[in-house]
PDB file of C-alpha atoms in Angstrom:
ATOM      1  CA  UNK A  13       0.747  -2.409 -23.053  1.00 53.00           C
ATOM      2  CA  UNK A  14      -0.703  -0.517 -20.009  1.00 57.00           C
ATOM      3  CA  UNK A  15       3.020  -0.223 -18.956  1.00 58.00           C
ATOM      4  CA  UNK A  16       3.775   1.677 -21.997  1.00 61.00           C
ATOM      5  CA  UNK A  17       0.470   3.928 -21.638  1.00 65.00           C
ATOM      6  CA  UNK A  18       1.444   4.581 -18.055  1.00 64.00           C
ATOM      7  CA  UNK A  19       4.870   4.177 -16.877  1.00 63.00           C
ATOM      8  CA  UNK A  20       3.121   5.272 -13.394  1.00 63.00           C
ATOM      9  CA  UNK A  21       1.135   2.409 -12.839  1.00 60.00           C
ATOM     10  CA  UNK A  22       4.050   0.114 -14.091  1.00 59.00           C
ATOM     11  CA  UNK A  23       5.602   0.796 -10.388  1.00 62.00           C
ATOM     12  CA  UNK A  24       2.417  -0.610  -8.803  1.00 63.00           C
ATOM     13  CA  UNK A  25       1.064  -3.255 -11.415  1.00 60.00           C
ATOM     14  CA  UNK A  26       4.361  -4.588 -12.364  1.00 62.00           C
ATOM     15  CA  UNK A  27       4.652  -6.827  -9.179  1.00 65.00           C
ATOM     16  CA  UNK A  28       1.299  -8.376  -9.701  1.00 65.00           C
ATOM     17  CA  UNK A  29       1.420  -8.575 -13.401  1.00 65.00           C
ATOM     18  CA  UNK A  30       4.555  -9.883 -14.104  1.00 63.00           C
ATOM     19  CA  UNK A  31       2.986 -12.848 -12.620  1.00 61.00           C
ATOM     20  CA  UNK A  32       0.719 -13.057 -15.259  1.00 61.00           C
ATOM     21  CA  UNK A  33       2.695 -11.500 -18.648  1.00 58.00           C
TER      22      UNK A  33
END
């Protein structure tokens, strides 16, 4: 849900959140 709200953080949170999501 945070990715949809902030596409900017998606790039830096994607690599580490992808493992948990």
